[in-house]
């Protein structure tokens, strides 16, 4: 059933991505909760690109990020990073203050999807990319996205000198990895 998300639902879903975002100014969630994989992969990718950008700036003698040459292949993260810098769309050092709190908020939301506190996220039907098949529970693909997210975010937090937050996220990753080893292998 379609329903408009009121303020309480918007607070509950704070930090996560909807299933679909429309240019007309609204978005959709296809089931009771937002997709686990979409949110996880957005955090992971953002953390990885920001971390690489910060490390590149730290090791580059160039002080003007728009003057960094774009040599990487068109489909690589370096290309995207350098292109964004050339266009002036992002400055990784400024983006950190805006993005990291939102990524941590999204991790908090996803962590609540670990209903039984075993380190693995539980999901209902249509809460990942496979929205045409009714599958629910501890989905291996979603756990892989979750672990990748936690590892990439922890690495970014170390780079920006937020060691306490990095340790917390790394412990969550270790717990998820151990839970996969213990529970998802036959």
mmCIF file of C-alpha atoms in Angstrom:
data_model
loop_
_atom_site.group_PDB
_atom_site.id
_atom_site.type_symbol
_atom_site.label_atom_id
_atom_site.label_comp_id
_atom_site.label_asym_id
_atom_site.label_seq_id
_atom_site.Cartn_x
_atom_site.Cartn_y
_atom_site.Cartn_z
ATOM 1 C CA UNK A 1 0.000 0.000 0.000
ATOM 2 C CA UNK A 2 1.257 3.414 -0.882
ATOM 3 C CA UNK A 3 1.571 5.884 1.942
ATOM 4 C CA UNK A 4 3.146 9.296 2.342
ATOM 5 C CA UNK A 5 6.030 9.338 4.801
ATOM 6 C CA UNK A 6 5.222 11.711 7.617
ATOM 7 C CA UNK A 7 7.776 13.301 9.934
ATOM 8 C CA UNK A 8 8.062 10.221 12.178
ATOM 9 C CA UNK A 9 8.901 7.974 9.206
ATOM 10 C CA UNK A 10 11.378 10.537 7.882
ATOM 11 C CA UNK A 11 13.139 10.542 11.271
ATOM 12 C CA UNK A 12 13.155 6.752 11.367
ATOM 13 C CA UNK A 13 14.775 6.591 7.911
ATOM 14 C CA UNK A 14 17.227 9.464 8.529
ATOM 15 C CA UNK A 15 20.504 8.854 6.728
ATOM 16 C CA UNK A 16 19.379 6.090 4.373
ATOM 17 C CA UNK A 17 18.625 6.085 0.689
ATOM 18 C CA UNK A 18 15.194 5.418 -0.736
ATOM 19 C CA UNK A 19 14.736 2.787 -3.419
ATOM 20 C CA UNK A 20 14.015 5.406 -6.089
ATOM 21 C CA UNK A 21 14.554 9.174 -6.197
ATOM 22 C CA UNK A 22 12.538 11.113 -8.764
ATOM 23 C CA UNK A 23 13.389 14.515 -10.267
ATOM 24 C CA UNK A 24 9.837 15.617 -9.468
ATOM 25 C CA UNK A 25 10.886 15.912 -5.823
ATOM 26 C CA UNK A 26 9.695 12.692 -4.254
ATOM 27 C CA UNK A 27 11.160 9.282 -3.578
ATOM 28 C CA UNK A 28 9.936 5.749 -2.937
ATOM 29 C CA UNK A 29 10.715 2.881 -0.633
ATOM 30 C CA UNK A 30 9.348 -0.361 -2.098
ATOM 31 C CA UNK A 31 8.745 -2.216 1.129
ATOM 32 C CA UNK A 32 8.580 -1.363 4.813
ATOM 33 C CA UNK A 33 12.227 -0.278 4.983
ATOM 34 C CA UNK A 34 14.784 1.282 2.638
ATOM 35 C CA UNK A 35 17.179 -0.942 0.692
ATOM 36 C CA UNK A 36 20.090 -2.132 2.809
ATOM 37 C CA UNK A 37 22.461 -2.528 -0.120
ATOM 38 C CA UNK A 38 21.845 0.896 -1.684
ATOM 39 C CA UNK A 39 22.566 2.708 1.551
ATOM 40 C CA UNK A 40 25.554 0.527 2.385
ATOM 41 C CA UNK A 41 27.126 0.851 -1.054
ATOM 42 C CA UNK A 42 26.654 4.634 -1.097
ATOM 43 C CA UNK A 43 28.460 4.934 2.239
ATOM 44 C CA UNK A 44 31.184 2.566 1.077
ATOM 45 C CA UNK A 45 31.774 4.307 -2.233
ATOM 46 C CA UNK A 46 31.672 7.797 -0.738
ATOM 47 C CA UNK A 47 34.099 6.812 2.018
ATOM 48 C CA UNK A 48 36.474 5.181 -0.453
ATOM 49 C CA UNK A 49 36.496 8.111 -2.876
ATOM 50 C CA UNK A 50 36.935 10.683 -0.088
ATOM 51 C CA UNK A 51 39.716 8.660 1.506
ATOM 52 C CA UNK A 52 41.591 8.352 -1.786
ATOM 53 C CA UNK A 53 41.081 12.052 -2.490
ATOM 54 C CA UNK A 54 42.402 13.077 0.923
ATOM 55 C CA UNK A 55 45.435 10.826 0.568
ATOM 56 C CA UNK A 56 46.120 12.146 -2.922
ATOM 57 C CA UNK A 57 45.939 15.743 -1.725
ATOM 58 C CA UNK A 58 48.179 14.936 1.253
ATOM 59 C CA UNK A 59 50.871 13.447 -0.984
ATOM 60 C CA UNK A 60 50.573 15.958 -3.813
ATOM 61 C CA UNK A 61 52.831 19.021 -3.935
ATOM 62 C CA UNK A 62 49.997 20.828 -5.731
ATOM 63 C CA UNK A 63 48.034 23.232 -3.521
ATOM 64 C CA UNK A 64 45.320 23.988 -6.087
ATOM 65 C CA UNK A 65 43.160 20.853 -6.438
ATOM 66 C CA UNK A 66 41.802 22.031 -9.796
ATOM 67 C CA UNK A 67 45.278 21.786 -11.294
ATOM 68 C CA UNK A 68 45.644 18.045 -10.633
ATOM 69 C CA UNK A 69 45.796 16.223 -13.950
ATOM 70 C CA UNK A 70 43.323 13.496 -14.795
ATOM 71 C CA UNK A 71 45.295 10.523 -16.084
ATOM 72 C CA UNK A 72 43.277 7.579 -14.774
ATOM 73 C CA UNK A 73 40.902 5.649 -16.930
ATOM 74 C CA UNK A 74 37.458 7.118 -17.465
ATOM 75 C CA UNK A 75 35.828 4.418 -15.333
ATOM 76 C CA UNK A 76 38.062 4.566 -12.267
ATOM 77 C CA UNK A 77 37.545 6.283 -8.917
ATOM 78 C CA UNK A 78 40.642 8.431 -9.594
ATOM 79 C CA UNK A 79 39.032 9.755 -12.744
ATOM 80 C CA UNK A 80 35.820 10.639 -10.924
ATOM 81 C CA UNK A 81 37.732 12.229 -8.048
ATOM 82 C CA UNK A 82 39.938 14.301 -10.326
ATOM 83 C CA UNK A 83 37.055 15.307 -12.567
ATOM 84 C CA UNK A 84 35.047 16.521 -9.582
ATOM 85 C CA UNK A 85 38.020 18.506 -8.334
ATOM 86 C CA UNK A 86 38.595 20.069 -11.768
ATOM 87 C CA UNK A 87 34.954 21.078 -11.981
ATOM 88 C CA UNK A 88 35.065 22.531 -8.494
ATOM 89 C CA UNK A 89 32.141 20.355 -7.441
ATOM 90 C CA UNK A 90 33.829 18.986 -4.354
ATOM 91 C CA UNK A 91 36.655 19.680 -1.986
ATOM 92 C CA UNK A 92 37.264 16.494 0.017
ATOM 93 C CA UNK A 93 38.461 18.360 3.089
ATOM 94 C CA UNK A 94 35.259 20.425 3.171
ATOM 95 C CA UNK A 95 33.027 17.543 2.160
ATOM 96 C CA UNK A 96 34.147 15.544 5.219
ATOM 97 C CA UNK A 97 32.354 17.821 7.696
ATOM 98 C CA UNK A 98 29.141 17.504 5.714
ATOM 99 C CA UNK A 99 29.288 13.831 4.728
ATOM 100 C CA UNK A 100 30.809 11.938 7.661
ATOM 101 C CA UNK A 101 28.010 12.721 10.143
ATOM 102 C CA UNK A 102 25.467 11.612 7.538
ATOM 103 C CA UNK A 103 27.377 8.408 6.819
ATOM 104 C CA UNK A 104 27.541 7.660 10.554
ATOM 105 C CA UNK A 105 23.803 8.302 10.834
ATOM 106 C CA UNK A 106 23.202 5.833 8.008
ATOM 107 C CA UNK A 107 25.455 3.247 9.685
ATOM 108 C CA UNK A 108 23.441 3.686 12.884
ATOM 109 C CA UNK A 109 20.248 3.010 10.920
ATOM 110 C CA UNK A 110 21.715 -0.073 9.246
ATOM 111 C CA UNK A 111 23.079 -1.378 12.555
ATOM 112 C CA UNK A 112 19.504 -1.344 13.893
ATOM 113 C CA UNK A 113 18.659 -3.838 11.141
ATOM 114 C CA UNK A 114 20.702 -6.374 13.136
ATOM 115 C CA UNK A 115 17.597 -7.433 15.045
ATOM 116 C CA UNK A 116 19.200 -10.240 17.061
ATOM 117 C CA UNK A 117 22.581 -8.506 17.657
ATOM 118 C CA UNK A 118 24.601 -11.259 16.007
ATOM 119 C CA UNK A 119 26.448 -8.905 13.635
ATOM 120 C CA UNK A 120 24.327 -9.758 10.583
ATOM 121 C CA UNK A 121 21.643 -7.504 9.154
ATOM 122 C CA UNK A 122 18.155 -8.913 8.726
ATOM 123 C CA UNK A 123 15.950 -7.731 5.916
ATOM 124 C CA UNK A 124 12.432 -8.168 4.645
ATOM 125 C CA UNK A 125 11.319 -8.718 1.051
ATOM 126 C CA UNK A 126 12.306 -6.030 -1.478
ATOM 127 C CA UNK A 127 14.963 -4.468 0.737
ATOM 128 C CA UNK A 128 17.860 -4.981 -1.652
ATOM 129 C CA UNK A 129 18.454 -4.901 -5.402
ATOM 130 C CA UNK A 130 16.579 -8.189 -5.893
ATOM 131 C CA UNK A 131 13.131 -6.636 -5.662
ATOM 132 C CA UNK A 132 11.550 -9.198 -7.988
ATOM 133 C CA UNK A 133 12.179 -12.189 -5.740
ATOM 134 C CA UNK A 134 10.702 -12.687 -2.293
ATOM 135 C CA UNK A 135 13.758 -13.279 -0.178
ATOM 136 C CA UNK A 136 14.198 -12.226 3.416
ATOM 137 C CA UNK A 137 16.469 -12.882 6.365
ATOM 138 C CA UNK A 138 20.261 -12.713 6.495
ATOM 139 C CA UNK A 139 21.089 -12.247 2.805
ATOM 140 C CA UNK A 140 24.756 -12.900 1.958
ATOM 141 C CA UNK A 141 24.950 -10.064 -0.591
ATOM 142 C CA UNK A 142 23.667 -7.538 1.944
ATOM 143 C CA UNK A 143 26.213 -8.756 4.522
ATOM 144 C CA UNK A 144 29.003 -8.276 1.968
ATOM 145 C CA UNK A 145 27.795 -4.718 1.283
ATOM 146 C CA UNK A 146 27.618 -4.072 5.035
ATOM 147 C CA UNK A 147 31.152 -5.347 5.696
ATOM 148 C CA UNK A 148 32.583 -3.402 2.750
ATOM 149 C CA UNK A 149 30.858 -0.279 4.049
ATOM 150 C CA UNK A 150 32.229 -0.674 7.548
ATOM 151 C CA UNK A 151 35.774 -1.323 6.330
ATOM 152 C CA UNK A 152 35.821 1.647 3.929
ATOM 153 C CA UNK A 153 34.261 4.010 6.457
ATOM 154 C CA UNK A 154 36.703 2.921 9.181
ATOM 155 C CA UNK A 155 39.604 3.637 6.814
ATOM 156 C CA UNK A 156 38.233 7.116 6.078
ATOM 157 C CA UNK A 157 37.746 7.830 9.779
ATOM 158 C CA UNK A 158 41.378 6.903 10.451
ATOM 159 C CA UNK A 159 42.491 9.271 7.678
ATOM 160 C CA UNK A 160 40.487 12.172 9.153
ATOM 161 C CA UNK A 161 41.841 11.413 12.641
ATOM 162 C CA UNK A 162 38.596 10.142 14.187
ATOM 163 C CA UNK A 163 40.179 7.096 15.779
ATOM 164 C CA UNK A 164 37.429 6.406 18.352
ATOM 165 C CA UNK A 165 34.749 6.304 15.664
ATOM 166 C CA UNK A 166 37.050 4.232 13.428
ATOM 167 C CA UNK A 167 37.595 1.696 16.226
ATOM 168 C CA UNK A 168 33.838 1.386 16.807
ATOM 169 C CA UNK A 169 33.170 0.865 13.086
ATOM 170 C CA UNK A 170 36.079 -1.582 12.751
ATOM 171 C CA UNK A 171 34.702 -3.617 15.693
ATOM 172 C CA UNK A 172 31.320 -3.764 13.948
ATOM 173 C CA UNK A 173 33.058 -5.014 10.783
ATOM 174 C CA UNK A 174 34.959 -7.670 12.725
ATOM 175 C CA UNK A 175 31.724 -8.847 14.359
ATOM 176 C CA UNK A 176 29.976 -9.043 10.973
ATOM 177 C CA UNK A 177 32.877 -10.935 9.404
ATOM 178 C CA UNK A 178 32.927 -13.433 12.268
ATOM 179 C CA UNK A 179 29.148 -13.865 12.042
ATOM 180 C CA UNK A 180 29.424 -14.606 8.309
ATOM 181 C CA UNK A 181 32.105 -17.203 9.062
ATOM 182 C CA UNK A 182 30.054 -18.759 11.867
ATOM 183 C CA UNK A 183 26.541 -18.672 10.416
ATOM 184 C CA UNK A 184 26.478 -18.339 6.640
ATOM 185 C CA UNK A 185 28.825 -21.106 5.509
ATOM 186 C CA UNK A 186 27.301 -24.563 5.196
#
